[in-house]
């Protein structure tokens, strides 16, 4: 049993003993552990979406709605999160139900969805679904859409990811956007030769770093674009001149990147690696995502987008 599983099992044993002492029926510790794993998995995806909201420059408030619902009449299902964002100098509140899947299609029972809708209608707030699709590759693909955009078939509601992307509101509500890096775009570095030792060796100084567009026009260096540049592959070209060496890191194909991918790129490498579970709750508590927000936030990337 791994360390994490062992800790969960110890927590399950404590819960088991507490339930026994209270006089209530207690399931086996292993069943409690499985429930804890399921709960933590659900909380993690909620915290990941909250991190996305905190990274956005538009969030004003994010509130996890984890209280129990009591109803005397109709059944209600409380969504996961209440968000308030700023858009065009207006405060826009909305509810969010967070889901994830590695499949582009996901099914939900009619009763479950209608309970969510009933709650949203009662409090008079729009209800959105934040859907994290993990089957796209190494990086997640998020879509934020109104719950009534879900298709109905055979008495159930379905998320069809290609369709939901058409209705995605991460751009409007969270300031997300797509960046295109064109083939031939390069990062160029010039090293001036101060002392030539041999044909293959010299002592030099880095004297210039700049961007070059695909039509060979010089552009100002911006390290924010370097982060997006790192998301895609490039090839190296070297011009060895008598007095200097020019090294180019050139894109070999047109590549696209989604702005919020920079959030994942900005996470501390010791806390986030592809394929590993991220402790989003601890990251939020330790950093409140001010560390990437100040340097890699949406507003900075938007400035970069306008410049290019």
PDB file of C-alpha atoms in Angstrom:
ATOM      1  CA  UNK A   1       0.000   0.000   0.000  1.00  0.00           C
ATOM      2  CA  UNK A   2       1.466   3.366  -1.026  1.00  0.00           C
ATOM      3  CA  UNK A   3       1.890   6.220   1.443  1.00  0.00           C
ATOM      4  CA  UNK A   4      -1.148   8.151   0.161  1.00  0.00           C
ATOM      5  CA  UNK A   5      -3.371   5.054   0.206  1.00  0.00           C
ATOM      6  CA  UNK A   6      -2.131   4.163   3.695  1.00  0.00           C
ATOM      7  CA  UNK A   7      -3.031   7.626   4.999  1.00  0.00           C
ATOM      8  CA  UNK A   8      -6.500   7.352   3.465  1.00  0.00           C
ATOM      9  CA  UNK A   9      -6.986   3.936   5.031  1.00  0.00           C
ATOM     10  CA  UNK A  10      -5.994   5.307   8.461  1.00  0.00           C
ATOM     11  CA  UNK A  11      -8.525   8.117   7.998  1.00  0.00           C
ATOM     12  CA  UNK A  12     -11.145   5.523   7.039  1.00  0.00           C
ATOM     13  CA  UNK A  13     -10.388   3.539  10.217  1.00  0.00           C
ATOM     14  CA  UNK A  14     -10.869   6.659  12.342  1.00  0.00           C
ATOM     15  CA  UNK A  15     -14.194   7.365  10.625  1.00  0.00           C
ATOM     16  CA  UNK A  16     -15.206   3.735  11.139  1.00  0.00           C
ATOM     17  CA  UNK A  17     -14.463   3.877  14.883  1.00  0.00           C
ATOM     18  CA  UNK A  18     -16.301   7.209  15.238  1.00  0.00           C
ATOM     19  CA  UNK A  19     -19.394   5.820  13.504  1.00  0.00           C
ATOM     20  CA  UNK A  20     -19.351   2.727  15.711  1.00  0.00           C
ATOM     21  CA  UNK A  21     -19.124   4.806  18.889  1.00  0.00           C
ATOM     22  CA  UNK A  22     -22.005   7.025  17.755  1.00  0.00           C
ATOM     23  CA  UNK A  23     -24.270   3.996  17.580  1.00  0.00           C
ATOM     24  CA  UNK A  24     -24.835   4.362  13.852  1.00  0.00           C
ATOM     25  CA  UNK A  25     -24.261   1.582  11.382  1.00  0.00           C
ATOM     26  CA  UNK A  26     -20.717   1.724  10.031  1.00  0.00           C
ATOM     27  CA  UNK A  27     -19.613   0.366   6.624  1.00  0.00           C
ATOM     28  CA  UNK A  28     -16.290  -1.467   6.398  1.00  0.00           C
ATOM     29  CA  UNK A  29     -13.123   0.698   6.512  1.00  0.00           C
ATOM     30  CA  UNK A  30     -12.300  -0.285   2.924  1.00  0.00           C
ATOM     31  CA  UNK A  31     -15.699   0.991   1.758  1.00  0.00           C
ATOM     32  CA  UNK A  32     -15.121   4.248   3.638  1.00  0.00           C
ATOM     33  CA  UNK A  33     -11.693   4.567   2.005  1.00  0.00           C
ATOM     34  CA  UNK A  34     -13.234   4.129  -1.444  1.00  0.00           C
ATOM     35  CA  UNK A  35     -15.759   6.846  -0.628  1.00  0.00           C
ATOM     36  CA  UNK A  36     -12.933   9.129   0.529  1.00  0.00           C
ATOM     37  CA  UNK A  37     -11.009   8.516  -2.700  1.00  0.00           C
ATOM     38  CA  UNK A  38     -14.130   9.362  -4.722  1.00  0.00           C
ATOM     39  CA  UNK A  39     -14.746  12.490  -2.635  1.00  0.00           C
ATOM     40  CA  UNK A  40     -11.151  13.704  -2.942  1.00  0.00           C
ATOM     41  CA  UNK A  41     -11.198  13.119  -6.689  1.00  0.00           C
ATOM     42  CA  UNK A  42     -14.327  15.262  -6.997  1.00  0.00           C
ATOM     43  CA  UNK A  43     -12.927  18.003  -4.773  1.00  0.00           C
ATOM     44  CA  UNK A  44      -9.698  18.048  -6.767  1.00  0.00           C
ATOM     45  CA  UNK A  45     -11.426  18.787 -10.080  1.00  0.00           C
ATOM     46  CA  UNK A  46     -13.453  21.547  -8.376  1.00  0.00           C
ATOM     47  CA  UNK A  47     -10.257  23.063  -6.953  1.00  0.00           C
ATOM     48  CA  UNK A  48      -8.642  22.871 -10.377  1.00  0.00           C
ATOM     49  CA  UNK A  49     -11.491  24.880 -11.897  1.00  0.00           C
ATOM     50  CA  UNK A  50     -11.267  27.357  -9.003  1.00  0.00           C
ATOM     51  CA  UNK A  51      -7.557  27.727  -9.785  1.00  0.00           C
ATOM     52  CA  UNK A  52      -8.527  28.549 -13.356  1.00  0.00           C
ATOM     53  CA  UNK A  53     -10.911  31.235 -12.063  1.00  0.00           C
ATOM     54  CA  UNK A  54      -8.287  32.663  -9.693  1.00  0.00           C
ATOM     55  CA  UNK A  55      -5.773  32.795 -12.518  1.00  0.00           C
ATOM     56  CA  UNK A  56      -8.289  34.770 -14.566  1.00  0.00           C
ATOM     57  CA  UNK A  57      -8.179  38.521 -14.106  1.00  0.00           C
ATOM     58  CA  UNK A  58     -11.990  38.658 -14.213  1.00  0.00           C
ATOM     59  CA  UNK A  59     -12.984  36.716 -11.101  1.00  0.00           C
ATOM     60  CA  UNK A  60     -14.372  38.702  -8.168  1.00  0.00           C
ATOM     61  CA  UNK A  61     -15.559  35.845  -5.973  1.00  0.00           C
ATOM     62  CA  UNK A  62     -15.457  32.043  -6.053  1.00  0.00           C
ATOM     63  CA  UNK A  63     -17.496  30.190  -3.411  1.00  0.00           C
ATOM     64  CA  UNK A  64     -17.624  26.411  -3.023  1.00  0.00           C
ATOM     65  CA  UNK A  65     -21.203  25.368  -2.257  1.00  0.00           C
ATOM     66  CA  UNK A  66     -20.707  22.270  -0.148  1.00  0.00           C
ATOM     67  CA  UNK A  67     -23.537  22.657   2.357  1.00  0.00           C
ATOM     68  CA  UNK A  68     -26.354  20.138   2.619  1.00  0.00           C
ATOM     69  CA  UNK A  69     -29.662  21.043   0.941  1.00  0.00           C
ATOM     70  CA  UNK A  70     -32.939  20.764   2.885  1.00  0.00           C
ATOM     71  CA  UNK A  71     -36.181  20.987   0.930  1.00  0.00           C
ATOM     72  CA  UNK A  72     -39.798  20.610   2.027  1.00  0.00           C
ATOM     73  CA  UNK A  73     -41.175  20.104  -1.452  1.00  0.00           C
ATOM     74  CA  UNK A  74     -39.386  19.614  -4.754  1.00  0.00           C
ATOM     75  CA  UNK A  75     -35.988  17.943  -4.951  1.00  0.00           C
ATOM     76  CA  UNK A  76     -32.989  20.214  -5.444  1.00  0.00           C
ATOM     77  CA  UNK A  77     -29.347  19.544  -6.242  1.00  0.00           C
ATOM     78  CA  UNK A  78     -26.900  22.253  -5.202  1.00  0.00           C
ATOM     79  CA  UNK A  79     -24.217  22.966  -7.851  1.00  0.00           C
ATOM     80  CA  UNK A  80     -20.541  22.883  -6.910  1.00  0.00           C
ATOM     81  CA  UNK A  81     -19.542  26.535  -7.133  1.00  0.00           C
ATOM     82  CA  UNK A  82     -20.884  30.093  -7.156  1.00  0.00           C
ATOM     83  CA  UNK A  83     -18.814  32.459  -9.311  1.00  0.00           C
ATOM     84  CA  UNK A  84     -18.979  36.213  -9.730  1.00  0.00           C
ATOM     85  CA  UNK A  85     -16.925  37.723 -12.543  1.00  0.00           C
ATOM     86  CA  UNK A  86     -16.455  41.233 -13.853  1.00  0.00           C
ATOM     87  CA  UNK A  87     -17.412  41.748 -17.489  1.00  0.00           C
ATOM     88  CA  UNK A  88     -17.749  45.126 -19.212  1.00  0.00           C
ATOM     89  CA  UNK A  89     -17.903  46.858 -15.791  1.00  0.00           C
ATOM     90  CA  UNK A  90     -20.746  44.583 -14.648  1.00  0.00           C
ATOM     91  CA  UNK A  91     -20.774  41.915 -11.961  1.00  0.00           C
ATOM     92  CA  UNK A  92     -22.088  38.644 -13.388  1.00  0.00           C
ATOM     93  CA  UNK A  93     -23.007  35.838 -10.940  1.00  0.00           C
ATOM     94  CA  UNK A  94     -23.529  32.262 -12.089  1.00  0.00           C
ATOM     95  CA  UNK A  95     -23.533  28.717 -10.722  1.00  0.00           C
ATOM     96  CA  UNK A  96     -21.124  26.030 -11.908  1.00  0.00           C
ATOM     97  CA  UNK A  97     -21.311  22.236 -11.866  1.00  0.00           C
ATOM     98  CA  UNK A  98     -17.835  20.774 -12.495  1.00  0.00           C
ATOM     99  CA  UNK A  99     -17.361  17.508 -14.392  1.00  0.00           C
ATOM    100  CA  UNK A 100     -14.494  15.635 -16.029  1.00  0.00           C
ATOM    101  CA  UNK A 101     -13.997  12.711 -18.385  1.00  0.00           C
ATOM    102  CA  UNK A 102     -11.461  11.240 -20.784  1.00  0.00           C
ATOM    103  CA  UNK A 103     -14.299  10.595 -23.214  1.00  0.00           C
ATOM    104  CA  UNK A 104     -15.799  13.245 -25.534  1.00  0.00           C
ATOM    105  CA  UNK A 105     -19.308  12.110 -24.544  1.00  0.00           C
ATOM    106  CA  UNK A 106     -20.733  11.854 -21.043  1.00  0.00           C
ATOM    107  CA  UNK A 107     -24.223  10.876 -19.898  1.00  0.00           C
ATOM    108  CA  UNK A 108     -26.199  12.270 -16.945  1.00  0.00           C
ATOM    109  CA  UNK A 109     -29.570  11.118 -15.685  1.00  0.00           C
ATOM    110  CA  UNK A 110     -32.540  13.334 -16.399  1.00  0.00           C
ATOM    111  CA  UNK A 111     -33.425  13.501 -12.700  1.00  0.00           C
ATOM    112  CA  UNK A 112     -29.960  14.670 -11.673  1.00  0.00           C
ATOM    113  CA  UNK A 113     -29.806  17.465 -14.273  1.00  0.00           C
ATOM    114  CA  UNK A 114     -33.352  18.627 -13.568  1.00  0.00           C
ATOM    115  CA  UNK A 115     -32.577  18.887  -9.832  1.00  0.00           C
ATOM    116  CA  UNK A 116     -29.649  21.154 -10.690  1.00  0.00           C
ATOM    117  CA  UNK A 117     -31.846  23.240 -12.993  1.00  0.00           C
ATOM    118  CA  UNK A 118     -34.547  23.465 -10.340  1.00  0.00           C
ATOM    119  CA  UNK A 119     -32.050  24.885  -7.850  1.00  0.00           C
ATOM    120  CA  UNK A 120     -30.742  27.432 -10.382  1.00  0.00           C
ATOM    121  CA  UNK A 121     -34.276  28.507 -11.291  1.00  0.00           C
ATOM    122  CA  UNK A 122     -35.174  28.910  -7.605  1.00  0.00           C
ATOM    123  CA  UNK A 123     -32.261  31.263  -6.912  1.00  0.00           C
ATOM    124  CA  UNK A 124     -32.606  32.900 -10.349  1.00  0.00           C
ATOM    125  CA  UNK A 125     -29.034  32.372 -11.472  1.00  0.00           C
ATOM    126  CA  UNK A 126     -27.695  30.899 -14.717  1.00  0.00           C
ATOM    127  CA  UNK A 127     -26.227  27.411 -14.365  1.00  0.00           C
ATOM    128  CA  UNK A 128     -23.103  26.491 -16.323  1.00  0.00           C
ATOM    129  CA  UNK A 129     -21.194  23.238 -16.644  1.00  0.00           C
ATOM    130  CA  UNK A 130     -17.387  23.368 -16.415  1.00  0.00           C
ATOM    131  CA  UNK A 131     -16.275  20.263 -18.287  1.00  0.00           C
ATOM    132  CA  UNK A 132     -12.658  19.121 -18.276  1.00  0.00           C
ATOM    133  CA  UNK A 133     -11.869  16.802 -21.183  1.00  0.00           C
ATOM    134  CA  UNK A 134      -8.650  14.837 -20.631  1.00  0.00           C
ATOM    135  CA  UNK A 135      -8.672  12.824 -23.856  1.00  0.00           C
ATOM    136  CA  UNK A 136      -7.200  15.670 -25.918  1.00  0.00           C
ATOM    137  CA  UNK A 137      -3.577  14.835 -25.114  1.00  0.00           C
ATOM    138  CA  UNK A 138      -1.101  15.917 -22.473  1.00  0.00           C
ATOM    139  CA  UNK A 139      -3.001  19.104 -21.613  1.00  0.00           C
ATOM    140  CA  UNK A 140      -6.630  19.427 -20.505  1.00  0.00           C
ATOM    141  CA  UNK A 141      -9.335  21.029 -22.596  1.00  0.00           C
ATOM    142  CA  UNK A 142     -11.960  22.967 -20.626  1.00  0.00           C
ATOM    143  CA  UNK A 143     -15.374  24.038 -21.832  1.00  0.00           C
ATOM    144  CA  UNK A 144     -17.755  26.259 -19.854  1.00  0.00           C
ATOM    145  CA  UNK A 145     -21.298  26.165 -21.217  1.00  0.00           C
ATOM    146  CA  UNK A 146     -24.913  26.724 -20.200  1.00  0.00           C
ATOM    147  CA  UNK A 147     -26.425  23.476 -18.929  1.00  0.00           C
ATOM    148  CA  UNK A 148     -29.377  23.685 -21.302  1.00  0.00           C
ATOM    149  CA  UNK A 149     -26.961  23.266 -24.206  1.00  0.00           C
ATOM    150  CA  UNK A 150     -26.663  19.599 -23.259  1.00  0.00           C
ATOM    151  CA  UNK A 151     -28.401  17.213 -25.635  1.00  0.00           C
ATOM    152  CA  UNK A 152     -31.271  15.012 -24.519  1.00  0.00           C
ATOM    153  CA  UNK A 153     -31.588  11.443 -25.764  1.00  0.00           C
ATOM    154  CA  UNK A 154     -33.204   8.278 -24.401  1.00  0.00           C
ATOM    155  CA  UNK A 155     -34.391  10.073 -21.282  1.00  0.00           C
ATOM    156  CA  UNK A 156     -30.927  11.378 -20.340  1.00  0.00           C
ATOM    157  CA  UNK A 157     -28.751  14.436 -20.840  1.00  0.00           C
ATOM    158  CA  UNK A 158     -25.479  14.119 -22.725  1.00  0.00           C
ATOM    159  CA  UNK A 159     -22.353  16.210 -23.078  1.00  0.00           C
ATOM    160  CA  UNK A 160     -20.935  16.005 -26.605  1.00  0.00           C
ATOM    161  CA  UNK A 161     -17.579  17.760 -26.360  1.00  0.00           C
ATOM    162  CA  UNK A 162     -17.195  18.969 -29.988  1.00  0.00           C
ATOM    163  CA  UNK A 163     -20.666  20.516 -29.710  1.00  0.00           C
ATOM    164  CA  UNK A 164     -19.980  22.074 -26.308  1.00  0.00           C
ATOM    165  CA  UNK A 165     -16.811  23.779 -27.579  1.00  0.00           C
ATOM    166  CA  UNK A 166     -19.051  25.794 -29.922  1.00  0.00           C
ATOM    167  CA  UNK A 167     -20.838  27.178 -26.858  1.00  0.00           C
ATOM    168  CA  UNK A 168     -17.714  27.657 -24.715  1.00  0.00           C
ATOM    169  CA  UNK A 169     -17.803  30.752 -22.484  1.00  0.00           C
ATOM    170  CA  UNK A 170     -14.286  30.626 -21.002  1.00  0.00           C
ATOM    171  CA  UNK A 171     -13.328  33.472 -23.334  1.00  0.00           C
ATOM    172  CA  UNK A 172     -16.233  35.727 -22.359  1.00  0.00           C
ATOM    173  CA  UNK A 173     -16.282  34.971 -18.627  1.00  0.00           C
ATOM    174  CA  UNK A 174     -12.648  34.091 -17.856  1.00  0.00           C
ATOM    175  CA  UNK A 175     -10.816  36.020 -20.572  1.00  0.00           C
ATOM    176  CA  UNK A 176      -9.440  32.896 -22.241  1.00  0.00           C
ATOM    177  CA  UNK A 177      -8.277  32.996 -25.882  1.00  0.00           C
ATOM    178  CA  UNK A 178      -6.374  30.995 -28.477  1.00  0.00           C
ATOM    179  CA  UNK A 179      -2.872  31.934 -29.630  1.00  0.00           C
ATOM    180  CA  UNK A 180      -1.467  30.903 -33.003  1.00  0.00           C
ATOM    181  CA  UNK A 181       2.296  30.630 -33.451  1.00  0.00           C
ATOM    182  CA  UNK A 182       3.085  30.547 -37.156  1.00  0.00           C
ATOM    183  CA  UNK A 183       5.634  28.362 -38.899  1.00  0.00           C
ATOM    184  CA  UNK A 184       8.939  30.223 -39.224  1.00  0.00           C
ATOM    185  CA  UNK A 185       8.519  32.312 -36.067  1.00  0.00           C
ATOM    186  CA  UNK A 186      11.857  32.300 -34.227  1.00  0.00           C
ATOM    187  CA  UNK A 187      13.628  33.278 -31.045  1.00  0.00           C
ATOM    188  CA  UNK A 188      17.029  34.647 -32.101  1.00  0.00           C
ATOM    189  CA  UNK A 189      20.142  35.020 -29.955  1.00  0.00           C
ATOM    190  CA  UNK A 190      23.295  36.844 -31.066  1.00  0.00           C
ATOM    191  CA  UNK A 191      26.640  35.997 -29.446  1.00  0.00           C
ATOM    192  CA  UNK A 192      29.511  38.357 -30.270  1.00  0.00           C
ATOM    193  CA  UNK A 193      32.933  36.717 -30.595  1.00  0.00           C
ATOM    194  CA  UNK A 194      35.474  38.387 -28.304  1.00  0.00           C
ATOM    195  CA  UNK A 195      38.274  35.822 -28.621  1.00  0.00           C
ATOM    196  CA  UNK A 196      38.503  33.029 -31.223  1.00  0.00           C
ATOM    197  CA  UNK A 197      40.258  29.940 -29.819  1.00  0.00           C
ATOM    198  CA  UNK A 198      39.707  27.514 -32.705  1.00  0.00           C
ATOM    199  CA  UNK A 199      37.339  26.847 -35.588  1.00  0.00           C
ATOM    200  CA  UNK A 200      34.816  25.357 -33.155  1.00  0.00           C
ATOM    201  CA  UNK A 201      35.529  27.315 -29.979  1.00  0.00           C
ATOM    202  CA  UNK A 202      35.447  30.966 -28.992  1.00  0.00           C
ATOM    203  CA  UNK A 203      34.917  33.214 -25.994  1.00  0.00           C
ATOM    204  CA  UNK A 204      31.925  35.438 -26.511  1.00  0.00           C
ATOM    205  CA  UNK A 205      29.154  37.485 -25.000  1.00  0.00           C
ATOM    206  CA  UNK A 206      25.390  37.270 -25.487  1.00  0.00           C
ATOM    207  CA  UNK A 207      24.600  40.690 -26.921  1.00  0.00           C
ATOM    208  CA  UNK A 208      21.074  40.412 -28.307  1.00  0.00           C
ATOM    209  CA  UNK A 209      17.888  38.348 -27.922  1.00  0.00           C
ATOM    210  CA  UNK A 210      14.850  39.089 -30.054  1.00  0.00           C
ATOM    211  CA  UNK A 211      11.873  37.643 -31.859  1.00  0.00           C
ATOM    212  CA  UNK A 212      11.734  37.238 -35.604  1.00  0.00           C
ATOM    213  CA  UNK A 213       8.462  36.839 -37.470  1.00  0.00           C
ATOM    214  CA  UNK A 214       8.079  34.332 -40.279  1.00  0.00           C
ATOM    215  CA  UNK A 215       8.682  37.107 -42.838  1.00  0.00           C
ATOM    216  CA  UNK A 216      12.023  37.876 -41.096  1.00  0.00           C
ATOM    217  CA  UNK A 217      10.897  41.069 -39.376  1.00  0.00           C
ATOM    218  CA  UNK A 218      12.348  41.817 -35.978  1.00  0.00           C
ATOM    219  CA  UNK A 219       9.948  42.046 -33.038  1.00  0.00           C
ATOM    220  CA  UNK A 220      10.463  43.020 -29.415  1.00  0.00           C
ATOM    221  CA  UNK A 221      11.352  40.174 -27.077  1.00  0.00           C
ATOM    222  CA  UNK A 222       8.575  39.234 -24.651  1.00  0.00           C
ATOM    223  CA  UNK A 223       9.206  36.427 -22.194  1.00  0.00           C
ATOM    224  CA  UNK A 224       5.460  35.746 -21.908  1.00  0.00           C
ATOM    225  CA  UNK A 225       5.503  34.547 -25.489  1.00  0.00           C
ATOM    226  CA  UNK A 226       8.474  32.366 -24.589  1.00  0.00           C
ATOM    227  CA  UNK A 227       6.173  30.354 -22.301  1.00  0.00           C
ATOM    228  CA  UNK A 228       3.792  29.716 -25.171  1.00  0.00           C
ATOM    229  CA  UNK A 229       6.760  29.015 -27.429  1.00  0.00           C
ATOM    230  CA  UNK A 230       7.848  26.270 -25.021  1.00  0.00           C
ATOM    231  CA  UNK A 231       4.533  24.481 -25.474  1.00  0.00           C
ATOM    232  CA  UNK A 232       5.402  23.579 -29.064  1.00  0.00           C
ATOM    233  CA  UNK A 233       8.364  22.031 -30.871  1.00  0.00           C
ATOM    234  CA  UNK A 234      11.064  23.903 -32.771  1.00  0.00           C
ATOM    235  CA  UNK A 235      14.322  23.293 -34.639  1.00  0.00           C
ATOM    236  CA  UNK A 236      17.678  25.035 -34.175  1.00  0.00           C
ATOM    237  CA  UNK A 237      19.507  26.979 -36.902  1.00  0.00           C
ATOM    238  CA  UNK A 238      23.015  28.445 -36.434  1.00  0.00           C
ATOM    239  CA  UNK A 239      24.735  31.116 -38.552  1.00  0.00           C
ATOM    240  CA  UNK A 240      28.473  31.133 -37.740  1.00  0.00           C
ATOM    241  CA  UNK A 241      29.795  34.503 -38.959  1.00  0.00           C
ATOM    242  CA  UNK A 242      33.358  35.867 -38.565  1.00  0.00           C
ATOM    243  CA  UNK A 243      32.457  38.237 -35.713  1.00  0.00           C
ATOM    244  CA  UNK A 244      29.332  36.645 -34.224  1.00  0.00           C
ATOM    245  CA  UNK A 245      27.080  33.589 -34.030  1.00  0.00           C
ATOM    246  CA  UNK A 246      23.311  33.851 -34.527  1.00  0.00           C
ATOM    247  CA  UNK A 247      21.254  30.974 -33.113  1.00  0.00           C
ATOM    248  CA  UNK A 248      17.582  30.642 -34.050  1.00  0.00           C
ATOM    249  CA  UNK A 249      14.929  28.455 -32.406  1.00  0.00           C
ATOM    250  CA  UNK A 250      12.444  28.234 -35.267  1.00  0.00           C
ATOM    251  CA  UNK A 251       8.939  26.782 -35.357  1.00  0.00           C
ATOM    252  CA  UNK A 252       8.658  24.102 -38.025  1.00  0.00           C
ATOM    253  CA  UNK A 253       4.835  24.024 -38.166  1.00  0.00           C
ATOM    254  CA  UNK A 254       1.904  26.270 -37.341  1.00  0.00           C
ATOM    255  CA  UNK A 255       1.040  25.620 -33.698  1.00  0.00           C
ATOM    256  CA  UNK A 256      -1.879  26.711 -31.550  1.00  0.00           C
ATOM    257  CA  UNK A 257      -2.021  27.172 -27.795  1.00  0.00           C
ATOM    258  CA  UNK A 258      -4.843  27.956 -25.377  1.00  0.00           C
ATOM    259  CA  UNK A 259      -4.107  30.770 -22.941  1.00  0.00           C
ATOM    260  CA  UNK A 260      -4.972  28.834 -19.779  1.00  0.00           C
ATOM    261  CA  UNK A 261      -2.349  26.200 -20.662  1.00  0.00           C
ATOM    262  CA  UNK A 262       0.148  28.756 -19.368  1.00  0.00           C
ATOM    263  CA  UNK A 263      -1.315  28.145 -15.903  1.00  0.00           C
ATOM    264  CA  UNK A 264      -0.240  24.510 -16.034  1.00  0.00           C
ATOM    265  CA  UNK A 265       3.137  25.513 -17.444  1.00  0.00           C
ATOM    266  CA  UNK A 266       3.619  27.990 -14.574  1.00  0.00           C
ATOM    267  CA  UNK A 267       2.985  25.488 -11.777  1.00  0.00           C
ATOM    268  CA  UNK A 268       6.065  24.579  -9.720  1.00  0.00           C
ATOM    269  CA  UNK A 269       7.649  21.541 -11.357  1.00  0.00           C
ATOM    270  CA  UNK A 270       7.946  19.748  -8.025  1.00  0.00           C
ATOM    271  CA  UNK A 271       4.186  20.014  -7.500  1.00  0.00           C
ATOM    272  CA  UNK A 272       2.921  19.331 -11.004  1.00  0.00           C
ATOM    273  CA  UNK A 273       3.996  16.822 -13.617  1.00  0.00           C
ATOM    274  CA  UNK A 274       1.957  15.436 -16.480  1.00  0.00           C
ATOM    275  CA  UNK A 275       0.176  12.274 -15.457  1.00  0.00           C
ATOM    276  CA  UNK A 276       0.363  12.966 -11.719  1.00  0.00           C
ATOM    277  CA  UNK A 277      -2.395  14.098  -9.383  1.00  0.00           C
ATOM    278  CA  UNK A 278      -2.099  17.757  -8.461  1.00  0.00           C
ATOM    279  CA  UNK A 279      -2.859  18.946  -4.944  1.00  0.00           C
ATOM    280  CA  UNK A 280      -4.805  21.973  -6.157  1.00  0.00           C
ATOM    281  CA  UNK A 281      -6.210  22.782  -2.713  1.00  0.00           C
ATOM    282  CA  UNK A 282      -2.707  23.146  -1.244  1.00  0.00           C
ATOM    283  CA  UNK A 283      -1.557  25.229  -4.214  1.00  0.00           C
ATOM    284  CA  UNK A 284      -4.502  27.593  -3.761  1.00  0.00           C
ATOM    285  CA  UNK A 285      -3.816  27.931  -0.028  1.00  0.00           C
ATOM    286  CA  UNK A 286      -0.073  28.411  -0.448  1.00  0.00           C
ATOM    287  CA  UNK A 287      -0.052  30.781  -3.418  1.00  0.00           C
ATOM    288  CA  UNK A 288      -3.679  31.914  -4.117  1.00  0.00           C
ATOM    289  CA  UNK A 289      -2.368  31.835  -7.701  1.00  0.00           C
ATOM    290  CA  UNK A 290      -0.905  35.279  -7.344  1.00  0.00           C
ATOM    291  CA  UNK A 291       2.449  33.935  -8.467  1.00  0.00           C
ATOM    292  CA  UNK A 292       1.358  33.087 -12.027  1.00  0.00           C
ATOM    293  CA  UNK A 293      -1.420  35.678 -12.114  1.00  0.00           C
ATOM    294  CA  UNK A 294       1.076  38.512 -11.795  1.00  0.00           C
ATOM    295  CA  UNK A 295       3.379  37.169 -14.480  1.00  0.00           C
ATOM    296  CA  UNK A 296       1.304  34.873 -16.664  1.00  0.00           C
ATOM    297  CA  UNK A 297      -2.227  36.133 -16.128  1.00  0.00           C
ATOM    298  CA  UNK A 298      -4.819  36.689 -18.790  1.00  0.00           C
ATOM    299  CA  UNK A 299      -4.343  40.461 -18.904  1.00  0.00           C
ATOM    300  CA  UNK A 300      -0.646  40.122 -19.712  1.00  0.00           C
ATOM    301  CA  UNK A 301      -1.358  37.528 -22.363  1.00  0.00           C
ATOM    302  CA  UNK A 302      -4.064  39.756 -23.846  1.00  0.00           C
ATOM    303  CA  UNK A 303      -1.521  42.564 -24.170  1.00  0.00           C
ATOM    304  CA  UNK A 304       0.729  40.130 -25.971  1.00  0.00           C
ATOM    305  CA  UNK A 305      -2.139  39.087 -28.228  1.00  0.00           C
ATOM    306  CA  UNK A 306      -2.782  42.708 -29.235  1.00  0.00           C
ATOM    307  CA  UNK A 307       0.906  43.268 -29.934  1.00  0.00           C
ATOM    308  CA  UNK A 308       1.020  40.299 -32.275  1.00  0.00           C
TER     309      UNK A 308
END
